[in-house]
GROMACS .gro file of C-alpha atoms in nm:
model
  375
    1MET     CA    1  13.107  11.799   6.557
    2LEU     CA    2  12.775  11.718   6.382
    3SER     CA    3  12.703  11.386   6.213
    4LYS     CA    4  12.682  11.359   5.834
    5ARG     CA    5  12.337  11.210   5.881
    6LEU     CA    6  12.211  11.541   6.017
    7GLU     CA    7  12.302  11.719   5.693
    8THR     CA    8  12.046  11.511   5.500
    9LEU     CA    9  11.752  11.563   5.736
   10HIS     CA   10  11.458  11.779   5.629
   11PRO     CA   11  11.230  11.816   5.933
   12TYR     CA   12  10.852  11.808   5.918
   13VAL     CA   13  10.685  12.151   5.926
   14PRO     CA   14  10.365  12.146   6.135
   15GLY     CA   15  10.070  12.380   6.105
   16GLU     CA   16  10.136  12.729   6.236
   17GLN     CA   17  10.124  12.750   6.618
   18PRO     CA   18  10.059  13.117   6.705
   19LYS     CA   19  10.208  13.268   7.019
   20ASP     CA   20  10.136  13.638   6.984
   21ARG     CA   21   9.755  13.654   6.956
   22SER     CA   22   9.441  13.448   6.980
   23TYR     CA   23   9.338  13.287   6.652
   24ILE     CA   24   9.067  13.043   6.554
   25LYS     CA   25   9.286  12.747   6.459
   26LEU     CA   26   9.158  12.569   6.151
   27ASN     CA   27   9.503  12.474   6.024
   28ALA     CA   28   9.611  12.159   6.208
   29ASN     CA   29   9.311  11.925   6.176
   30GLU     CA   30   9.256  11.929   6.550
   31ASN     CA   31   8.915  11.842   6.692
   32PRO     CA   32   8.709  12.150   6.789
   33TYR     CA   33   8.537  11.960   7.068
   34PRO     CA   34   8.703  11.874   7.402
   35PRO     CA   35   8.767  11.521   7.526
   36CYS     CA   36   8.483  11.360   7.721
   37LYS     CA   37   8.460  11.423   8.095
   38ALA     CA   38   8.570  11.065   8.162
   39VAL     CA   39   8.915  11.149   8.025
   40SER     CA   40   8.982  11.434   8.269
   41ALA     CA   41   8.829  11.224   8.547
   42ALA     CA   42   9.067  10.938   8.468
   43ILE     CA   43   9.367  11.171   8.482
   44ARG     CA   44   9.251  11.321   8.813
   45LYS     CA   45   9.198  10.973   8.952
   46VAL     CA   46   9.556  10.874   8.876
   47LEU     CA   47   9.683  11.184   9.053
   48ALA     CA   48   9.443  11.155   9.347
   49ASP     CA   49   9.472  10.782   9.412
   50ASN     CA   50   9.847  10.750   9.399
   51ARG     CA   51  10.071  11.041   9.303
   52LYS     CA   52  10.365  10.805   9.335
   53LYS     CA   53  10.262  10.655   9.002
   54LEU     CA   54  10.421  10.955   8.835
   55GLY     CA   55  10.750  10.855   8.993
   56LEU     CA   56  10.725  10.499   8.864
   57TYR     CA   57  10.761  10.366   8.512
   58PRO     CA   58  10.435  10.296   8.328
   59ASP     CA   59  10.327   9.961   8.189
   60PRO     CA   60  10.577   9.923   7.901
   61ASP     CA   61  10.325   9.726   7.694
   62SER     CA   62  10.018   9.950   7.756
   63LEU     CA   63   9.810   9.634   7.795
   64ARG     CA   64   9.500   9.794   7.949
   65LEU     CA   65   9.498  10.060   7.679
   66ARG     CA   66   9.539   9.804   7.402
   67LYS     CA   67   9.245   9.607   7.541
   68ALA     CA   68   9.035   9.925   7.543
   69ILE     CA   69   9.134  10.007   7.184
   70ALA     CA   70   9.044   9.657   7.069
   71GLY     CA   71   8.709   9.684   7.245
   72MET     CA   72   8.630  10.019   7.080
   73LEU     CA   73   8.723   9.898   6.731
   74ASN     CA   74   8.519   9.581   6.767
   75LYS     CA   75   8.213   9.779   6.877
   76THR     CA   76   8.237  10.058   6.619
   77GLY     CA   77   8.376   9.871   6.320
   78GLY     CA   78   8.649  10.133   6.301
   79VAL     CA   79   8.440  10.432   6.183
   80LEU     CA   80   8.291  10.662   6.447
   81ALA     CA   81   8.094  10.882   6.207
   82SER     CA   82   7.889  10.591   6.073
   83SER     CA   83   7.534  10.570   6.199
   84SER     CA   84   7.445  10.258   6.394
   85ARG     CA   85   7.217  10.150   6.109
   86ALA     CA   86   7.489  10.190   5.844
   87ARG     CA   87   7.764  10.035   6.055
   88LYS     CA   88   7.892   9.691   5.971
   89SER     CA   89   8.067   9.485   6.234
   90LEU     CA   90   8.416   9.354   6.169
   91PRO     CA   91   8.429   9.001   6.023
   92PHE     CA   92   8.666   8.896   6.303
   93LYS     CA   93   8.760   9.006   6.653
   94ILE     CA   94   9.054   9.239   6.703
   95THR     CA   95   9.264   9.126   6.999
   96PRO     CA   96   9.518   9.320   7.209
   97ASP     CA   97   9.811   9.129   7.056
   98MET     CA   98   9.716   9.290   6.723
   99ILE     CA   99   9.774   9.642   6.861
  100PHE     CA  100  10.084   9.853   6.921
  101CYS     CA  101  10.066  10.192   7.097
  102GLY     CA  102  10.304  10.485   7.082
  103ASN     CA  103  10.344  10.859   7.141
  104GLY     CA  104  10.118  10.973   6.860
  105SER     CA  105  10.085  10.802   6.524
  106ASP     CA  106  10.404  10.979   6.413
  107GLU     CA  107  10.613  10.775   6.654
  108VAL     CA  108  10.423  10.462   6.556
  109LEU     CA  109  10.500  10.537   6.191
  110SER     CA  110  10.867  10.587   6.275
  111PHE     CA  111  10.885  10.244   6.437
  112LEU     CA  112  10.705  10.091   6.137
  113PHE     CA  113  10.954  10.250   5.896
  114CYS     CA  114  11.237  10.105   6.101
  115ALA     CA  115  11.079   9.760   6.121
  116PHE     CA  116  10.965   9.710   5.761
  117PHE     CA  117  11.145   9.947   5.521
  118ASP     CA  118  11.515   9.962   5.435
  119SER     CA  119  11.762  10.133   5.204
  120GLY     CA  120  11.785   9.844   4.958
  121ARG     CA  121  11.462   9.920   4.770
  122PRO     CA  122  11.233  10.216   4.724
  123LEU     CA  123  10.918  10.280   4.924
  124VAL     CA  124  10.613  10.336   4.703
  125LEU     CA  125  10.398  10.632   4.812
  126PRO     CA  126  10.173  10.896   4.653
  127GLU     CA  127  10.330  11.215   4.521
  128PHE     CA  128  10.113  11.426   4.753
  129THR     CA  129  10.041  11.270   5.089
  130TYR     CA  130  10.127  11.311   5.457
  131SER     CA  131  10.455  11.505   5.452
  132PHE     CA  132  10.608  11.310   5.740
  133TYR     CA  133  10.661  11.006   5.514
  134PRO     CA  134  10.943  11.171   5.316
  135VAL     CA  135  11.089  11.299   5.643
  136TYR     CA  136  11.117  10.944   5.777
  137CYS     CA  137  11.255  10.822   5.445
  138GLY     CA  138  11.534  11.074   5.488
  139PHE     CA  139  11.584  10.980   5.853
  140TYR     CA  140  11.616  10.608   5.773
  141SER     CA  141  11.786  10.652   5.432
  142ILE     CA  142  11.498  10.489   5.246
  143PRO     CA  143  11.466  10.573   4.875
  144MET     CA  144  11.123  10.689   4.758
  145LEU     CA  145  10.919  10.612   4.450
  146LYS     CA  146  10.649  10.880   4.433
  147ILE     CA  147  10.344  10.800   4.221
  148PRO     CA  148  10.153  11.099   4.076
  149LEU     CA  149   9.790  11.141   4.178
  150LYS     CA  150   9.512  11.116   3.922
  151SER     CA  151   9.375  11.432   3.765
  152ASP     CA  152   9.102  11.447   4.033
  153LEU     CA  153   9.378  11.428   4.301
  154SER     CA  154   9.282  11.077   4.411
  155ILE     CA  155   9.546  10.811   4.471
  156ASP     CA  156   9.628  10.606   4.162
  157ALA     CA  157   9.586  10.261   4.315
  158GLU     CA  158   9.667  10.080   3.991
  159LYS     CA  159   9.999  10.257   3.935
  160MET     CA  160  10.090  10.224   4.303
  161THR     CA  161  10.034   9.849   4.273
  162GLU     CA  162  10.231   9.823   3.949
  163ALA     CA  163  10.524  10.008   4.107
  164SER     CA  164  10.521   9.778   4.411
  165ILE     CA  165  10.524   9.467   4.194
  166ALA     CA  166  10.788   9.593   3.949
  167ASN     CA  167  11.027   9.707   4.223
  168LYS     CA  168  10.941   9.441   4.483
  169SER     CA  169  10.867   9.731   4.714
  170PRO     CA  170  10.648   9.802   5.018
  171LEU     CA  171  10.381  10.073   5.010
  172ILE     CA  172  10.245  10.343   5.235
  173PHE     CA  173   9.958  10.587   5.188
  174ALA     CA  174   9.706  10.777   5.397
  175ASN     CA  175   9.344  10.678   5.346
  176PRO     CA  176   9.165  10.915   5.339
  177ASN     CA  177   9.466  11.090   5.195
  178ALA     CA  178   9.616  11.412   5.328
  179PRO     CA  179   9.607  11.690   5.230
  180THR     CA  180   9.350  11.604   4.960
  181GLY     CA  181   9.094  11.436   5.188
  182ILE     CA  182   9.000  11.178   4.923
  183ALA     CA  183   8.956  10.813   5.023
  184LEU     CA  184   9.008  10.496   4.826
  185LYS     CA  185   8.723  10.253   4.876
  186ARG     CA  186   8.804   9.945   5.079
  187GLN     CA  187   8.753   9.722   4.775
  188GLU     CA  188   9.016   9.927   4.588
  189VAL     CA  189   9.267   9.872   4.869
  190GLU     CA  190   9.178   9.504   4.875
  191ALA     CA  191   9.246   9.481   4.501
  192MET     CA  192   9.592   9.626   4.567
  193LEU     CA  193   9.660   9.375   4.844
  194GLN     CA  194   9.552   9.085   4.624
  195LYS     CA  195   9.813   9.178   4.363
  196ILE     CA  196  10.121   9.291   4.557
  197PRO     CA  197  10.358   9.021   4.690
  198GLU     CA  198  10.249   8.878   5.025
  199ASN     CA  199  10.592   8.950   5.171
  200GLU     CA  200  10.568   9.324   5.098
  201VAL     CA  201  10.417   9.531   5.379
  202CYS     CA  202  10.140   9.775   5.296
  203ILE     CA  203  10.077  10.049   5.552
  204VAL     CA  204   9.743  10.227   5.537
  205ASP     CA  205   9.740  10.539   5.754
  206GLU     CA  206   9.382  10.589   5.874
  207ALA     CA  207   9.429  10.905   6.077
  208TYR     CA  208   9.100  11.041   5.938
  209ALA     CA  209   8.902  10.722   5.883
  210ASP     CA  210   8.660  10.794   6.169
  211PHE     CA  211   8.513  11.077   5.958
  212SER     CA  212   8.476  10.861   5.646
  213ASP     CA  213   8.244  10.584   5.529
  214GLU     CA  214   8.457  10.278   5.595
  215SER     CA  215   8.785  10.142   5.731
  216CYS     CA  216   9.037   9.893   5.595
  217LEU     CA  217   9.041   9.707   5.927
  218PRO     CA  218   8.823   9.420   5.789
  219LEU     CA  219   9.100   9.346   5.536
  220LEU     CA  220   9.329   9.235   5.818
  221GLN     CA  221   9.140   8.907   5.828
  222ASN     CA  222   9.285   8.786   5.497
  223HIS     CA  223   9.593   9.001   5.442
  224ARG     CA  224   9.878   8.938   5.683
  225ASN     CA  225  10.097   9.204   5.520
  226LEU     CA  226   9.860   9.492   5.600
  227VAL     CA  227   9.922   9.741   5.881
  228VAL     CA  228   9.656  10.000   5.970
  229VAL     CA  229   9.769  10.310   6.161
  230ARG     CA  230   9.529  10.518   6.370
  231THR     CA  231   9.553  10.821   6.600
  232PHE     CA  232   9.379  10.971   6.904
  233SER     CA  233   9.459  11.323   6.778
  234LYS     CA  234   9.166  11.372   6.541
  235SER     CA  235   8.838  11.198   6.621
  236LEU     CA  236   8.926  11.134   6.987
  237SER     CA  237   9.026  11.494   7.072
  238LEU     CA  238   9.364  11.408   7.223
  239ALA     CA  239   9.615  11.585   6.997
  240GLY     CA  240   9.773  11.739   7.308
  241MET     CA  241   9.819  11.400   7.475
  242ARG     CA  242  10.018  11.236   7.188
  243LEU     CA  243   9.875  10.890   7.142
  244GLY     CA  244   9.853  10.664   6.838
  245PHE     CA  245   9.843  10.295   6.751
  246ALA     CA  246   9.889  10.037   6.478
  247VAL     CA  247   9.669   9.734   6.410
  248ALA     CA  248   9.803   9.429   6.227
  249SER     CA  249   9.853   9.056   6.263
  250PRO     CA  250  10.043   8.956   6.580
  251GLU     CA  251  10.328   8.845   6.353
  252LEU     CA  252  10.373   9.202   6.228
  253ILE     CA  253  10.307   9.372   6.560
  254GLN     CA  254  10.579   9.181   6.746
  255PRO     CA  255  10.867   9.325   6.538
  256VAL     CA  256  10.738   9.675   6.616
  257PHE     CA  257  10.772   9.597   6.986
  258THR     CA  258  11.130   9.491   6.915
  259VAL     CA  259  11.198   9.833   6.760
  260LYS     CA  260  11.025  10.011   7.048
  261ASN     CA  261  11.222   9.819   7.310
  262SER     CA  262  11.544   9.909   7.129
  263PHE     CA  263  11.455  10.279   7.137
  264ASN     CA  264  11.232  10.358   7.436
  265HIS     CA  265  11.102  10.078   7.654
  266PHE     CA  266  10.835  10.302   7.814
  267PRO     CA  267  10.687  10.517   7.535
  268VAL     CA  268  10.329  10.577   7.657
  269ASP     CA  269  10.317  10.751   7.995
  270VAL     CA  270  10.082  10.679   8.286
  271LEU     CA  271   9.846  10.970   8.220
  272ALA     CA  272   9.824  10.904   7.846
  273GLN     CA  273   9.738  10.540   7.907
  274ALA     CA  274   9.465  10.638   8.152
  275ALA     CA  275   9.326  10.909   7.921
  276GLY     CA  276   9.332  10.685   7.614
  277THR     CA  277   9.157  10.403   7.796
  278ALA     CA  278   8.883  10.636   7.918
  279ALA     CA  279   8.836  10.779   7.568
  280CYS     CA  280   8.795  10.434   7.414
  281GLU     CA  281   8.544  10.333   7.680
  282SER     CA  282   8.346  10.652   7.609
  283TYR     CA  283   8.336  10.604   7.232
  284LYS     CA  284   7.969  10.698   7.205
  285TYR     CA  285   8.055  11.059   7.298
  286TYR     CA  286   8.307  11.070   7.015
  287GLU     CA  287   8.063  10.913   6.770
  288LYS     CA  288   7.833  11.213   6.814
  289ASN     CA  289   8.119  11.458   6.764
  290ALA     CA  290   8.248  11.277   6.454
  291ARG     CA  291   7.902  11.293   6.299
  292LYS     CA  292   7.870  11.663   6.380
  293ILE     CA  293   8.204  11.731   6.216
  294ALA     CA  294   8.116  11.524   5.907
  295GLU     CA  295   7.784  11.707   5.873
  296GLU     CA  296   7.951  12.048   5.912
  297ARG     CA  297   8.213  11.946   5.655
  298ASP     CA  298   7.949  11.854   5.399
  299SER     CA  299   7.760  12.177   5.468
  300PHE     CA  300   8.077  12.384   5.423
  301ILE     CA  301   8.160  12.204   5.096
  302GLN     CA  302   7.811  12.282   4.968
  303PHE     CA  303   7.858  12.649   5.062
  304LEU     CA  304   8.189  12.663   4.875
  305HIS     CA  305   8.041  12.504   4.564
  306GLU     CA  306   7.755  12.753   4.567
  307HIS     CA  307   8.005  13.039   4.563
  308GLY     CA  308   8.238  12.925   4.288
  309TRP     CA  309   8.493  12.723   4.479
  310THR     CA  310   8.629  12.381   4.383
  311THR     CA  311   8.681  12.113   4.648
  312THR     CA  312   8.783  11.753   4.660
  313ASP     CA  313   8.542  11.488   4.787
  314SER     CA  314   8.668  11.503   5.144
  315LYS     CA  315   8.608  11.211   5.381
  316THR     CA  316   8.806  11.375   5.662
  317ASN     CA  317   8.770  11.653   5.919
  318PHE     CA  318   8.909  11.907   5.672
  319VAL     CA  319   8.827  12.052   5.331
  320PHE     CA  320   9.077  12.096   5.046
  321ALA     CA  321   8.959  12.386   4.832
  322LYS     CA  322   9.054  12.646   4.575
  323LYS     CA  323   8.890  12.922   4.373
  324GLU     CA  324   8.981  12.979   4.010
  325GLY     CA  325   9.194  13.291   3.964
  326THR     CA  326   9.276  13.314   4.335
  327SER     CA  327   9.605  13.201   4.488
  328GLY     CA  328   9.601  12.975   4.790
  329LYS     CA  329   9.843  13.207   4.963
  330SER     CA  330   9.607  13.504   4.929
  331VAL     CA  331   9.323  13.303   5.084
  332TYR     CA  332   9.549  13.198   5.371
  333GLU     CA  333   9.660  13.558   5.429
  334ALA     CA  334   9.306  13.699   5.420
  335ALA     CA  335   9.184  13.443   5.672
  336LYS     CA  336   9.480  13.508   5.900
  337GLU     CA  337   9.428  13.883   5.884
  338ALA     CA  338   9.070  13.820   6.003
  339GLY     CA  339   9.187  13.600   6.291
  340ILE     CA  340   9.152  13.251   6.143
  341LEU     CA  341   9.443  13.022   6.063
  342ILE     CA  342   9.408  12.780   5.771
  343ARG     CA  343   9.681  12.581   5.594
  344HIS     CA  344   9.850  12.666   5.265
  345PHE     CA  345  10.111  12.440   5.106
  346ASP     CA  346  10.363  12.625   4.890
  347ILE     CA  347  10.420  12.313   4.681
  348GLU     CA  348  10.398  12.304   4.303
  349GLY     CA  349  10.084  12.124   4.196
  350ILE     CA  350   9.872  12.210   4.500
  351GLU     CA  351   9.982  12.570   4.561
  352ASP     CA  352   9.639  12.711   4.471
  353PHE     CA  353   9.462  12.502   4.735
  354VAL     CA  354   9.406  12.571   5.102
  355ARG     CA  355   9.332  12.306   5.363
  356ILE     CA  356   9.064  12.408   5.609
  357THR     CA  357   8.998  12.214   5.927
  358VAL     CA  358   8.630  12.177   6.010
  359GLY     CA  359   8.557  12.364   6.332
  360THR     CA  360   8.238  12.431   6.523
  361LYS     CA  361   7.935  12.572   6.342
  362LYS     CA  362   8.010  12.916   6.486
  363GLN     CA  363   8.371  12.906   6.368
  364MET     CA  364   8.272  12.793   6.019
  365GLU     CA  365   8.009  13.068   5.992
  366LYS     CA  366   8.276  13.328   6.068
  367LEU     CA  367   8.502  13.182   5.799
  368LYS     CA  368   8.216  13.178   5.547
  369LYS     CA  369   8.159  13.548   5.609
  370ILE     CA  370   8.526  13.625   5.548
  371LEU     CA  371   8.533  13.423   5.225
  372LEU     CA  372   8.218  13.595   5.099
  373GLU     CA  373   8.358  13.940   5.175
  374ARG     CA  374   8.704  13.882   5.029
  375PHE     CA  375   8.652  13.635   4.746
   0.00000   0.00000   0.00000
């Protein structure tokens, strides 16, 4: 009765979603701050002005939303946490035909896998990275070539590049990476793009780039084989709305529309388009939040270092940490017992680490107290 394909699938396991009690959730890299008021106002306006819109299909191309995304990226340079003085404008103008929108970046990634990767050659990716990449490789029967991280848990850009060239293979990696939080510098990514074949697609997943120092978006000007993936779930506080997008040359975006129109012609619903547009137009609100989160992250890292913990150099809205002689599982269990959920990966090589989402100052102070008492 079931297909043979189903037997090979290994579904993604999300962060724990509690149903039996109220926890402080610091395990799914969600934003601790709510969307701006303009988002809820935009949703109410859709419902108040014409409820019939919910009975009609949405714009299949999300054109208004894509225009709003382009406008936000052009104004911010692609990094919300950067101060206005440190921000550098993009060397070119992003246009709506360079953007594809979908139901969260996970769906966008799925369409990209379908459009650019196949079973005839391996996909080059880091050994430890976003765990949905191997899931999609299984779904689309794409072989993987996993490249070990460096000893400091950063992506080995040189070996990734060598593997791409030797196998004539495309690449994908998160930057900043997950779950480590470490980012390659833009010049390091550019060096990779200058060496790999121009006909091999390189996908850079920038889910957390708004909390970092820079984006790879400027590289789109000279590298037609680059695709940058972004999400509304982290810096834009819309994880519950499911909205993500890809930015690339129009020549690479058009095939993704072909995949979308072969799967679901109307992926982004009316309310999500309205909410996403309002969020982009209110980017200054999210700039403040991104800076608060980045500052709280750095403060929490300093606290951990002062009390014997080791962390990576996170450029995200989470911290990847461990304490010598302490198992990651025991830290996870102690936090959960005290009412806080954090993430532990029972994977050889990173099993001693926990991934902690940066919450509000009050939430982080409670976690600090628990860590001091227990460890």
